[in-house]
One Martini backbone bead per residue (centre of mass of N, CA, C, O) as a GRO file, in nm:
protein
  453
    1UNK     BB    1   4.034   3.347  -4.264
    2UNK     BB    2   4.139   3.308  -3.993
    3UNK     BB    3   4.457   3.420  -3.798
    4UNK     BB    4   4.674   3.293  -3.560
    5UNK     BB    5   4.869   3.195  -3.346
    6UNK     BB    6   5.046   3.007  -3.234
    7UNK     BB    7   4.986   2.754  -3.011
    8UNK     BB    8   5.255   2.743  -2.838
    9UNK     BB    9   5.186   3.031  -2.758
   10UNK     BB   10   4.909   3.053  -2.643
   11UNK     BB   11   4.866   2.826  -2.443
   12UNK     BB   12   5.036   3.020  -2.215
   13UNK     BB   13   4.805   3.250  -2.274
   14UNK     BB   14   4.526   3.500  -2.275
   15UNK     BB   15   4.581   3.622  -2.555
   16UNK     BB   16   4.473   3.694  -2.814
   17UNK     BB   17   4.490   3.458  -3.096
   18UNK     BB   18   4.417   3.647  -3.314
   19UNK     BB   19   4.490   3.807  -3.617
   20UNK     BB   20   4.521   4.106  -3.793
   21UNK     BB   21   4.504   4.213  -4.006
   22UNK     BB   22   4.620   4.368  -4.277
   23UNK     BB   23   4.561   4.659  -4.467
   24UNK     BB   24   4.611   4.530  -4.749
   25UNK     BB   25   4.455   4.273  -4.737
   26UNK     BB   26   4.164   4.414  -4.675
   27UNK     BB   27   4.172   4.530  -4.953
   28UNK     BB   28   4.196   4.262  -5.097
   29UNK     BB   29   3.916   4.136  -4.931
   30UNK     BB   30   3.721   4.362  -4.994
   31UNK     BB   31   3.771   4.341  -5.344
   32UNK     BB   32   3.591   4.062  -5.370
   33UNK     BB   33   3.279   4.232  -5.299
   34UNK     BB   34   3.247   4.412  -5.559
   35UNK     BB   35   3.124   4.151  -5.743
   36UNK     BB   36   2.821   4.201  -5.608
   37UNK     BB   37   2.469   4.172  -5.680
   38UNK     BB   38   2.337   4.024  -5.370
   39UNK     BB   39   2.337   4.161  -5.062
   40UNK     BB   40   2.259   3.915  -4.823
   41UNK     BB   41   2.459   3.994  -4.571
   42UNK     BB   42   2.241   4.207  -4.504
   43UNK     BB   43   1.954   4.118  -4.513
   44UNK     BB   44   1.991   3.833  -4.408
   45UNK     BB   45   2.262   3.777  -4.212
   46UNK     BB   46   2.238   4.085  -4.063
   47UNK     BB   47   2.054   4.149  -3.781
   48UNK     BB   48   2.161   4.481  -3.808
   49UNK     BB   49   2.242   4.584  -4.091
   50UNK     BB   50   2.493   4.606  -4.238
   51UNK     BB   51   2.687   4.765  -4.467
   52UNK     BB   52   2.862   4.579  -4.619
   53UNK     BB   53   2.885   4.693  -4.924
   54UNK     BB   54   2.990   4.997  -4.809
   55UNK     BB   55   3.240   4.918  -4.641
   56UNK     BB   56   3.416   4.765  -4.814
   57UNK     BB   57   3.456   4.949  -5.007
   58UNK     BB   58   3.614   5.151  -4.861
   59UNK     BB   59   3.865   4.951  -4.792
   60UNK     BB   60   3.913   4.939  -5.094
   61UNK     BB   61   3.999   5.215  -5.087
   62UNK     BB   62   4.125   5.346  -4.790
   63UNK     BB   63   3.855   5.430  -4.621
   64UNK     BB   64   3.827   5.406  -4.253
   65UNK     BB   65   3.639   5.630  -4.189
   66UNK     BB   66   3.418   5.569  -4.375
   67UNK     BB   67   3.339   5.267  -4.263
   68UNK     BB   68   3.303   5.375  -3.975
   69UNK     BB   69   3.066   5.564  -4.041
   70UNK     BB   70   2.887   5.312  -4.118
   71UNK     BB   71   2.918   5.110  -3.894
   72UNK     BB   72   2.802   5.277  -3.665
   73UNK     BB   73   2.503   5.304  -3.745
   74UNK     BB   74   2.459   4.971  -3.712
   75UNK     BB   75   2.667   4.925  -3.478
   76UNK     BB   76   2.768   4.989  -3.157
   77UNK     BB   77   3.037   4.743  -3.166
   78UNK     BB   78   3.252   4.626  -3.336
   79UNK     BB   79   3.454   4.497  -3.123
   80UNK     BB   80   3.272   4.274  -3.049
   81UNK     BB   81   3.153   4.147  -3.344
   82UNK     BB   82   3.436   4.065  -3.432
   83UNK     BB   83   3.511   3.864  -3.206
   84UNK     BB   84   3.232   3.683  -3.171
   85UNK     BB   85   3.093   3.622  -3.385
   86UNK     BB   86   3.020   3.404  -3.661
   87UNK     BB   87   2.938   3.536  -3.917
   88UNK     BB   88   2.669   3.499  -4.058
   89UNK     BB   89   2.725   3.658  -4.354
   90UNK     BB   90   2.905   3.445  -4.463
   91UNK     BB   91   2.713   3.285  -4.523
   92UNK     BB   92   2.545   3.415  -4.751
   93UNK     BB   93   2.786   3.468  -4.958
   94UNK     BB   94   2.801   3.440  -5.298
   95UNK     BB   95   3.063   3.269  -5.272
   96UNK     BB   96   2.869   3.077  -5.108
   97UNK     BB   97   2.698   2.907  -5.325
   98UNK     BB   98   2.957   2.695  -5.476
   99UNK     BB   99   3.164   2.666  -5.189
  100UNK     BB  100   3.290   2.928  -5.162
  101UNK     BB  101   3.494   3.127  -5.037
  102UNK     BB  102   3.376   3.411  -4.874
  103UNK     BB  103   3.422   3.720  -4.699
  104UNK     BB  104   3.630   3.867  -4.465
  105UNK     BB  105   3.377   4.033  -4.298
  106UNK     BB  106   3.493   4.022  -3.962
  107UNK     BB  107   3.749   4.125  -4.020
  108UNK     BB  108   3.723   4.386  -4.132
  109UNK     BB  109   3.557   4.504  -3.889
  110UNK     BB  110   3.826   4.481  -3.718
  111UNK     BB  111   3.979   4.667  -3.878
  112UNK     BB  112   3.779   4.916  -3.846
  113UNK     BB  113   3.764   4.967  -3.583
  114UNK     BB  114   4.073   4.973  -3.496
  115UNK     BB  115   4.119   5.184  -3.635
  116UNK     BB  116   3.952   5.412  -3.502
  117UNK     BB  117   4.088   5.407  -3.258
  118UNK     BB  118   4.366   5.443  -3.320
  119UNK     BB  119   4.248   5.715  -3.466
  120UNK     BB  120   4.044   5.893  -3.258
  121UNK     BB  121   3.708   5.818  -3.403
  122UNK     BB  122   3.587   5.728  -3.084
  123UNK     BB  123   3.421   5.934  -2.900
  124UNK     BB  124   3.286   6.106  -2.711
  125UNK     BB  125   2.869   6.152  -2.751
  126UNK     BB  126   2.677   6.331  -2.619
  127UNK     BB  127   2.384   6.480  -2.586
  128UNK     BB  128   2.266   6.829  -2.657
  129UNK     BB  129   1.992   6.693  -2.507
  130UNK     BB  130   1.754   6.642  -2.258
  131UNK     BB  131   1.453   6.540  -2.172
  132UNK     BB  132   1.344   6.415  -1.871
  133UNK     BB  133   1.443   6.159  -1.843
  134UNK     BB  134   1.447   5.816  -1.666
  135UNK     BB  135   1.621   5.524  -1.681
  136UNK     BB  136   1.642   5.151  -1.602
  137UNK     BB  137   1.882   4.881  -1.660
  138UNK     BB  138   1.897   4.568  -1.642
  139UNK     BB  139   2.205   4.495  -1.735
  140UNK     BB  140   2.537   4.481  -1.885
  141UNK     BB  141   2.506   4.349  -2.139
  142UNK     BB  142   2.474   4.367  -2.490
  143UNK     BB  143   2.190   4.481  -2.461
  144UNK     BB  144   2.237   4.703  -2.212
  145UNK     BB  145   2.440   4.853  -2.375
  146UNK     BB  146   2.268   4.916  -2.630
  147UNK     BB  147   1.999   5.026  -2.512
  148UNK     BB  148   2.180   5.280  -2.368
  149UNK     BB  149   2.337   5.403  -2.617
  150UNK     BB  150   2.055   5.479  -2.742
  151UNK     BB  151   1.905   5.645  -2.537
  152UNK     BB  152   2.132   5.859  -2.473
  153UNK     BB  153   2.134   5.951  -2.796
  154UNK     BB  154   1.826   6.080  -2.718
  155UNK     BB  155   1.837   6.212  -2.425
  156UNK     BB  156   1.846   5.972  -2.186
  157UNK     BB  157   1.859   5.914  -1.854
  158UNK     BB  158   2.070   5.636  -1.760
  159UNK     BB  159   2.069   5.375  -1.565
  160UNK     BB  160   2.311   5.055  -1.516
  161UNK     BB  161   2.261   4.738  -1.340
  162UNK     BB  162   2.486   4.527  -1.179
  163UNK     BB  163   2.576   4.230  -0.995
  164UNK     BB  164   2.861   4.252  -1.048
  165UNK     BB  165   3.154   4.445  -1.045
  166UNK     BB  166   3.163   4.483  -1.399
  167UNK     BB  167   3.051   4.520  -1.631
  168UNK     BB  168   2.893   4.344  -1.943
  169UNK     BB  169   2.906   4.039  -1.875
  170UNK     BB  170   2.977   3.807  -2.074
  171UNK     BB  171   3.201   3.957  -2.196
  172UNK     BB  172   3.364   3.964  -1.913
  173UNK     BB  173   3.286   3.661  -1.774
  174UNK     BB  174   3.234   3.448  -2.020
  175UNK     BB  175   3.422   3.540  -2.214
  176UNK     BB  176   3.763   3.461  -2.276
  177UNK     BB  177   3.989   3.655  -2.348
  178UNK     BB  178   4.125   3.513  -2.599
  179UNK     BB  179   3.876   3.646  -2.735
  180UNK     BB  180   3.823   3.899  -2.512
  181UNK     BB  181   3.935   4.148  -2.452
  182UNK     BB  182   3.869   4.366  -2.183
  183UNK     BB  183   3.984   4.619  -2.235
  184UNK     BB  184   3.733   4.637  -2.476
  185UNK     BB  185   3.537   4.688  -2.237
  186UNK     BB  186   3.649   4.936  -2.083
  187UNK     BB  187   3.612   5.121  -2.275
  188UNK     BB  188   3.370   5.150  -2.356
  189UNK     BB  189   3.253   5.195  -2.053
  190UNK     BB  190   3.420   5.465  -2.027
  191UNK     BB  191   3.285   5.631  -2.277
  192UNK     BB  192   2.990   5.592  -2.184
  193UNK     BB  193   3.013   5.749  -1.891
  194UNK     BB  194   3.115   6.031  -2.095
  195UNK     BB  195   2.836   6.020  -2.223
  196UNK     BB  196   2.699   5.990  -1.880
  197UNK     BB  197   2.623   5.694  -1.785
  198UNK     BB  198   2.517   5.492  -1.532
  199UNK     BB  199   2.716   5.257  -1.301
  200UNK     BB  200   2.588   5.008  -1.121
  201UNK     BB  201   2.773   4.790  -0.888
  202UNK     BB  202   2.646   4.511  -0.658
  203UNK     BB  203   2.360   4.475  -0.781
  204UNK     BB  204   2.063   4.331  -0.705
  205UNK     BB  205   1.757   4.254  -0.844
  206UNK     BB  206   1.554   4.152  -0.540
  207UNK     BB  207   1.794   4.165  -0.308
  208UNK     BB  208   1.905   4.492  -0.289
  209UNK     BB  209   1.655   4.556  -0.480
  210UNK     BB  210   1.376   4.672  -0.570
  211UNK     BB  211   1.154   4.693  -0.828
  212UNK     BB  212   1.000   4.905  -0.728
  213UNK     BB  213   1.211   5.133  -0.680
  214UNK     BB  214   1.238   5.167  -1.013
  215UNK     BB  215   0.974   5.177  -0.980
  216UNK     BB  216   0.960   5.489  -0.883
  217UNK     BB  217   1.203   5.647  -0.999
  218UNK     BB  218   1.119   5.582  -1.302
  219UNK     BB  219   1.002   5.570  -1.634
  220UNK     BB  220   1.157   5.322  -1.689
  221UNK     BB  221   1.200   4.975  -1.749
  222UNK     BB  222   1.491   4.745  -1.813
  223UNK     BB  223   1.529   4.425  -1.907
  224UNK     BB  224   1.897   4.279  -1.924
  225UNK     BB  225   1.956   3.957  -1.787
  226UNK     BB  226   1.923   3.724  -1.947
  227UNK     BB  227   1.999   3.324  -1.995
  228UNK     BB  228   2.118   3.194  -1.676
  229UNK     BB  229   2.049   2.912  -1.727
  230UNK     BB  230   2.127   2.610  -1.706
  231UNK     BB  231   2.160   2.319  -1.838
  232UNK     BB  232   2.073   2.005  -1.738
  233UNK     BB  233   2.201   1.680  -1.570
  234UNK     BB  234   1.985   1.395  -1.481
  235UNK     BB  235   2.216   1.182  -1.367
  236UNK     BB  236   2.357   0.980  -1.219
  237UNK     BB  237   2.609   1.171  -1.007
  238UNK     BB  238   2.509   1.500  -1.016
  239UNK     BB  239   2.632   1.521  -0.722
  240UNK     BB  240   2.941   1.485  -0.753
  241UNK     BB  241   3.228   1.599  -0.746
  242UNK     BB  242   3.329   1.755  -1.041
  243UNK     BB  243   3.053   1.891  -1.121
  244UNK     BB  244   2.958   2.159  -1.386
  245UNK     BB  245   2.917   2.461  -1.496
  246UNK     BB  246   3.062   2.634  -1.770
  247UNK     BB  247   3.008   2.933  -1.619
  248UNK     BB  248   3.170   2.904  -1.374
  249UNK     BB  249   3.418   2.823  -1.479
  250UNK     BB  250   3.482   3.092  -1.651
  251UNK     BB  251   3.416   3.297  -1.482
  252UNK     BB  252   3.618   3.255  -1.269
  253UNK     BB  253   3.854   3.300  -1.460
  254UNK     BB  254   3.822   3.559  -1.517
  255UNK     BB  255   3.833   3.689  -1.234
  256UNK     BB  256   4.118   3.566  -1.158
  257UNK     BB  257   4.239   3.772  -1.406
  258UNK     BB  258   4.099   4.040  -1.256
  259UNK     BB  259   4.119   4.058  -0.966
  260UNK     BB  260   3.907   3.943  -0.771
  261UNK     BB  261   4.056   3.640  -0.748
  262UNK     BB  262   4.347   3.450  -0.653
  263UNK     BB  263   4.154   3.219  -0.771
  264UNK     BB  264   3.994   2.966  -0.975
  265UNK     BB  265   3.769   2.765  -0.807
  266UNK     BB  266   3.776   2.618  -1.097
  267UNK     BB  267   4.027   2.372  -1.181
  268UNK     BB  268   4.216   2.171  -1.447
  269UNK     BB  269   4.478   2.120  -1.307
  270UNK     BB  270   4.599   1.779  -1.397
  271UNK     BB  271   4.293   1.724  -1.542
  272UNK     BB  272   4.034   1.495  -1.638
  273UNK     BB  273   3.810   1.677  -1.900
  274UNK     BB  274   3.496   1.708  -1.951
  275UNK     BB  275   3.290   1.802  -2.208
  276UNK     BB  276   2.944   1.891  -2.226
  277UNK     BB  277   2.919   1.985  -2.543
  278UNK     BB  278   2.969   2.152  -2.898
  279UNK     BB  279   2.973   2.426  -2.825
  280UNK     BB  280   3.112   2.707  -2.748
  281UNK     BB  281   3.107   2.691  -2.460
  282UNK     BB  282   3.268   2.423  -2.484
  283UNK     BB  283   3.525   2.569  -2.607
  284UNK     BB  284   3.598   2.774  -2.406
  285UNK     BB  285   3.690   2.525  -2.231
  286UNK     BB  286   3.904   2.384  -2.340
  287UNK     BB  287   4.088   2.658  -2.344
  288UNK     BB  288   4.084   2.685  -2.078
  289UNK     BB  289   4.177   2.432  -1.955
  290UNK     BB  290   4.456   2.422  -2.123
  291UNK     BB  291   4.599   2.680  -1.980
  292UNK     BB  292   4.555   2.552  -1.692
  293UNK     BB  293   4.669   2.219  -1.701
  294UNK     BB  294   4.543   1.982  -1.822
  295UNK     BB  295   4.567   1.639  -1.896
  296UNK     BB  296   4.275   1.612  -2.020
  297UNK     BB  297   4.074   1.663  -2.320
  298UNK     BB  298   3.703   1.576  -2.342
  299UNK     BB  299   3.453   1.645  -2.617
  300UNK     BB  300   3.086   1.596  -2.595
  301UNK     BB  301   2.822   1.460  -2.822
  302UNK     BB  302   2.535   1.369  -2.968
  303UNK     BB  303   2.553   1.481  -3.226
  304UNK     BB  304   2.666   1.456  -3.489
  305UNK     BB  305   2.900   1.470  -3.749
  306UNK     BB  306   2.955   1.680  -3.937
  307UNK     BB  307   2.999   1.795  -4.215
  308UNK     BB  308   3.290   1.954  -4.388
  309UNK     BB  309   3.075   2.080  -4.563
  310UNK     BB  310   2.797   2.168  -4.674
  311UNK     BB  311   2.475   2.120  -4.628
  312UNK     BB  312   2.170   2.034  -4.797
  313UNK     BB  313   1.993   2.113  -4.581
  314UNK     BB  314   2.185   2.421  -4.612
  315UNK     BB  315   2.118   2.618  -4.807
  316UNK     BB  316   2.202   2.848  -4.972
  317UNK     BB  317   2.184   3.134  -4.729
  318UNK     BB  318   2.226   2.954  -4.512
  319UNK     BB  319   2.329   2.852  -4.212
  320UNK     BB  320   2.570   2.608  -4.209
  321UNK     BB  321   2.593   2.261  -4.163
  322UNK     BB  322   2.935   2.237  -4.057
  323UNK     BB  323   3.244   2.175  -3.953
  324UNK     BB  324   3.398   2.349  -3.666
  325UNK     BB  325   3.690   2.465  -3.608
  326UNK     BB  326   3.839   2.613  -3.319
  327UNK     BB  327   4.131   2.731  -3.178
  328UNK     BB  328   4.109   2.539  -2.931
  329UNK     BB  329   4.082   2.272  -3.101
  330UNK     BB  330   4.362   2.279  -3.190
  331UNK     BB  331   4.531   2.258  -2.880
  332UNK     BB  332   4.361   2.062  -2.832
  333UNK     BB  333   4.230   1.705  -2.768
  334UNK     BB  334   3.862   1.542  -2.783
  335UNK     BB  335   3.635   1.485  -3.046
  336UNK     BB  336   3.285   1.351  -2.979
  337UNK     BB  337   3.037   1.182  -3.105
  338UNK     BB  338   2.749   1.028  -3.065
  339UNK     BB  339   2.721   1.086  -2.726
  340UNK     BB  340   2.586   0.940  -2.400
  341UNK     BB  341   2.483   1.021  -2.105
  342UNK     BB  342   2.402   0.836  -1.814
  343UNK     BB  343   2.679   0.902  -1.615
  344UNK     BB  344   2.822   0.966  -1.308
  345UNK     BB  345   3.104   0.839  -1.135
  346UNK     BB  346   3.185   0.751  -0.787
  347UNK     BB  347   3.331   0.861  -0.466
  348UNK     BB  348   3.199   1.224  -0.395
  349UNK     BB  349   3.407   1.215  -0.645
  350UNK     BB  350   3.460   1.229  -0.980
  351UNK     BB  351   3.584   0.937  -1.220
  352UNK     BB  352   3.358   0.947  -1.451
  353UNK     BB  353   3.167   0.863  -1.798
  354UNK     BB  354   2.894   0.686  -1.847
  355UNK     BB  355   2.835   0.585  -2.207
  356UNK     BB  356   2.765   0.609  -2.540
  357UNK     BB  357   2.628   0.551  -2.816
  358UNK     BB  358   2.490   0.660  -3.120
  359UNK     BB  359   2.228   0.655  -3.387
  360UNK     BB  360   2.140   0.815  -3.689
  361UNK     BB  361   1.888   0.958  -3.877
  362UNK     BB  362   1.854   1.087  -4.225
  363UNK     BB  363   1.761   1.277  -4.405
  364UNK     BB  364   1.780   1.327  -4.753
  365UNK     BB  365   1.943   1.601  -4.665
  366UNK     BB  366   2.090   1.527  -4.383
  367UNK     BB  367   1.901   1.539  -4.116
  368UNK     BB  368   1.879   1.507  -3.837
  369UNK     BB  369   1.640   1.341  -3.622
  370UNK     BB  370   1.703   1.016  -3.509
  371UNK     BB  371   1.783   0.832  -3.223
  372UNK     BB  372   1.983   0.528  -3.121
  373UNK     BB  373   2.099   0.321  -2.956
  374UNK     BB  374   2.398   0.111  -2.902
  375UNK     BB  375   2.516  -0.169  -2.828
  376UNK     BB  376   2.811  -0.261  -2.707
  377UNK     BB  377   2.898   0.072  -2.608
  378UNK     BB  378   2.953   0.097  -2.313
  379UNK     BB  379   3.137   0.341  -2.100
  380UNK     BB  380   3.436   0.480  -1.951
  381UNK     BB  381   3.541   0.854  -1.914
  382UNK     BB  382   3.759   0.973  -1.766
  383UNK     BB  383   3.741   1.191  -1.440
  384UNK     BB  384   3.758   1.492  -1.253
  385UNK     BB  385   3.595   1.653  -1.468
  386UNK     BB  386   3.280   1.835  -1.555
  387UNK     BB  387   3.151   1.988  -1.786
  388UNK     BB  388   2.787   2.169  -1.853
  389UNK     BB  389   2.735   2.289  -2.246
  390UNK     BB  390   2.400   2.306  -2.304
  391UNK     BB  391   2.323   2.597  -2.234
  392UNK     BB  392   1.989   2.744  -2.198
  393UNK     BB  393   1.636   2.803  -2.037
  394UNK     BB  394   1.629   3.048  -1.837
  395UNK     BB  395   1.507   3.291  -1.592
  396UNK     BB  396   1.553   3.308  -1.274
  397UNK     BB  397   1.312   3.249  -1.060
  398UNK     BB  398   1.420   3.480  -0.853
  399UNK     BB  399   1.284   3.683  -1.031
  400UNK     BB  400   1.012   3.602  -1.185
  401UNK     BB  401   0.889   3.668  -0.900
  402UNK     BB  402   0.941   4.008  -0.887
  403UNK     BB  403   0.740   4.033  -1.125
  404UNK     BB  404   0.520   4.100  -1.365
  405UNK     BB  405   0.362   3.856  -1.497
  406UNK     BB  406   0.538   3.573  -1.454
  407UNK     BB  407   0.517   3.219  -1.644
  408UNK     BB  408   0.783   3.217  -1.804
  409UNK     BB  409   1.138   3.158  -1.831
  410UNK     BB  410   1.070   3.444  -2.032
  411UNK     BB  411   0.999   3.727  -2.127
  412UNK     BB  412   0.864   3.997  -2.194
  413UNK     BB  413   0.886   4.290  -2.396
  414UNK     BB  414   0.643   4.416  -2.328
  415UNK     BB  415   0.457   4.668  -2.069
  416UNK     BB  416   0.337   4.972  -2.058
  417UNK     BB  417   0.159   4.960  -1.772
  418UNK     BB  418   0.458   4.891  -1.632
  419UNK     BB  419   0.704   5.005  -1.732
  420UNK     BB  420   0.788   4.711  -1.905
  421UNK     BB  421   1.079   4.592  -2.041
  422UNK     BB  422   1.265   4.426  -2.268
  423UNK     BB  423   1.594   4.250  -2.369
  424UNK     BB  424   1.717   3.979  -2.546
  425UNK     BB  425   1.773   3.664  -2.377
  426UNK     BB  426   1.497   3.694  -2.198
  427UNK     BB  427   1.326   3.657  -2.417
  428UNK     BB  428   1.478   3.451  -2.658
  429UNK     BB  429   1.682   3.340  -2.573
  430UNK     BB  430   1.912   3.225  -2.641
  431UNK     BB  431   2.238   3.359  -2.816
  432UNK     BB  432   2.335   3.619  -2.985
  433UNK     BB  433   2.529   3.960  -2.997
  434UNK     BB  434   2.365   4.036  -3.278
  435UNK     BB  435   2.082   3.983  -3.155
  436UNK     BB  436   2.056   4.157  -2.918
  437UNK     BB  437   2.160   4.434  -3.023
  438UNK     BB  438   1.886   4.453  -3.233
  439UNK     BB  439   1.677   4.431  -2.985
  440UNK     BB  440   1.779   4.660  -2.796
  441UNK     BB  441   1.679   4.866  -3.053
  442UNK     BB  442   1.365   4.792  -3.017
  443UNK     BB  443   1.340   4.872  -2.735
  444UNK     BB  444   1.442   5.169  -2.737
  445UNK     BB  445   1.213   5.248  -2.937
  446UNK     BB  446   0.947   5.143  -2.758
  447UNK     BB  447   1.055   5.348  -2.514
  448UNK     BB  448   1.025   5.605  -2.637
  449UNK     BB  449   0.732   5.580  -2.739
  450UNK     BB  450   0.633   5.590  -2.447
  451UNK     BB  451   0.771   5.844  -2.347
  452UNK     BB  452   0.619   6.027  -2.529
  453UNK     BB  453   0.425   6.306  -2.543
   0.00000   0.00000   0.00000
């Protein structure tokens, strides 16, 4: 299990909220990966397939160069996919087949990445040889930083367009600090950057450079922009000030911490805020909320409250639906279930959401299937804010627009015949960040056979 700081002090700042375990710690929790003869982990649980019981067995020994040097090989970054992941792996790991905590996977990896960087076992690795080839990537989240760092790794000689003032994605404007210190985004991008890769940033492809440019500049581009279009809710009122979508509002904050912008666009400081949607991003909303000093936080959700435990519809070694409280969530708020937005009220500007109860029907193992409204239960929760953290559903029309053959919200993953490759959320639609990582190494191999005399 994850430990935190204190509530009471991180609620006042921004630094990472996580406690890394202690290196002792870490081989007492690797060394009870031991006893396992099925890891799931691997096979089933990560993307990426990471050899966790490889690596785990290494940090059992106290061999932590040893196990960053497998975990090397299959995660480009595990800095980051240590602090961000939900670790699947975890879901899967055999030790919960009977109910039982996991091995916990995803601090030991970040045991594994720290322990490297601390002892200077990361370092710049050019390629020592170029093929003669150029590739342009577009976008600089997890997708695009991975596809970059396996091209460059191969000769291919690689520049990386970011629309946003400094690479990441969503690493750097979108995930809140408390979950990921940026300086862990610029480090890496530092020594990418030492390692050959050039990043152009402040230019927006379709608006700054046309699309042409790149196809004929380059021997190939890959496109990896995210879907970054958000789920919207078309409900009475939701043209009324103080009605925002979540990554508006995450962003702002990133900006406004990295010294982009002097204060952030939406703040929620003495307000009482809805947010609208019961996943991470609306988890990130809350904590946010909370650090600007917002006066009261409530997160709702239409789907139902999870059970305490495994549900029976996932049973092991799929990924549990069980309830999750996360960090943000222990720092205060109130979180509503099985509650449907109807409508935002005011005039002008938002005071509260008009909302209802819902009922759920359910699969004989648990699964939600069907709702019905509730008669007698509609009411209105005071608002002066409401974020809007519902997911995203497809790639901005306005890039759409001006590639080739696009007719559907999400990209397709290759067309050799235009030299346009894709991956990431962009084909995929929204995801995880070990699920990018994975995509990026597929298009950048496919990428490469492409290359190939």
């Amino acid at each position: 299990m994850s430990e935190y700081r204190p509530i009471e002090e991180r609620r006042r700042d921004w630094a990472e909220v996580e406690i890394p375990l202690a290196a002792e710690a870490c081989r007492e929790r690797a060394q009870a990966c031991m006893a396992c003869g099925l890891p799931f982990c691997h096979g089933l649980g990560c993307p990426l397939a990471n050899p966790i019981p490889e690596t785990n067995a290494a940090v059992a020994a106290g061999d932590d160069a040893l196990a960053h040097e497998l975990l090397a090989q299959t995660d480009p970054f595990p800095e980051f996919t240590s602090r961000v992941c939900p670790a699947l792996c975890e879901g899967s790991c055999t030790r919960g087949m009977d109910g039982g905590a996991p091995v916990d996977i995803r601090a030991l990896e970040r045991h594994i990445s720290d322990a490297a960087w601390a002892a200077g076992r990361v370092r710049p690795t050019p390629p020592a040889r170029r093929l003669g080839k150029h590739v342009a990537i577009v976008g600089s989240g997890p997708a695009g930083l991975a596809a970059a760092d396996r091209l460059n790794r191969a000769g291919v000689a690689v520049t990386l367009y970011e629309r946003d003032r400094a690479p990441g994605g969503l690493l750097r404007y979108g995930i809140p600090d408390f979950k990921l210190a940026k300086s862990i985004v610029a480090r890496r991008v530092a020594l990418m950057e030492a390692e050959g890769i050039r990043f152009v940033c402040g230019a927006e492809i379709g608006r700054d450079i046309a699309p042409e440019y790149l196809a004929k500049r380059y021997d190939a581009v890959l496109w990896a922009v995210g879907a970054g279009v958000p789920r919207d809710l078309r409900v009475p009122g939701r043209d009324l000030a103080g009605v925002a979508f979540a990554l508006d509002f995450l962003k702002g904050e990133n900006r406004a911490l990295a010294g982009e912008l002097p204060a952030p666009p939406i703040s929620a400081k003495g307000l009482r805020v809805v947010v609208i949607g019961g996943g991470d991003t609306g988890s990130d909303c809350v904590g946010t909320a909370i650090r600007q000093g917002a006066r009261s936080v409530t997160q709702i959700e239409i789907l139902p409250r999870p059970p305490e435990m495994r549900s029976p519809s996932t049973p092991w070694p799929r990924w549990p639906w069980r309830l999750r409280t996360s960090s943000s969530h222990e720092e205060g708020g109130e979180r509503l279930w099985s509650i449907e937005t109807l409508a935002f009220e005011g005039e002008g500007h938002v005071t509260g959401v008009r909302v209802r109860d819902v009922g759920w029907t359910f699969s004989p193992l648990g699964k939600p299937q069907a709702q019905r409204p509730i008669d007698g239960t509609t009411r209105t929760l005071p608002a002066d804010l409401v974020l809007l953290a519902m997911g995203f559903i497809g790639v901005p029309e306005s890039l759409l627009a001006v590639l080739p053959r696009q007719e559907r919200p999400f990209l397709r993953s290759e067309a050799p015949e235009q030299r346009f490759f894709a991956c990431g959320d962009c084909v995929s639609g929204p995801s995880l960040v070990v699920r990018a990582l994975a995509d990026a190494r597929r298009a950048a191999d496919a990428l490469l056979a492409h290359l190939a005399p």
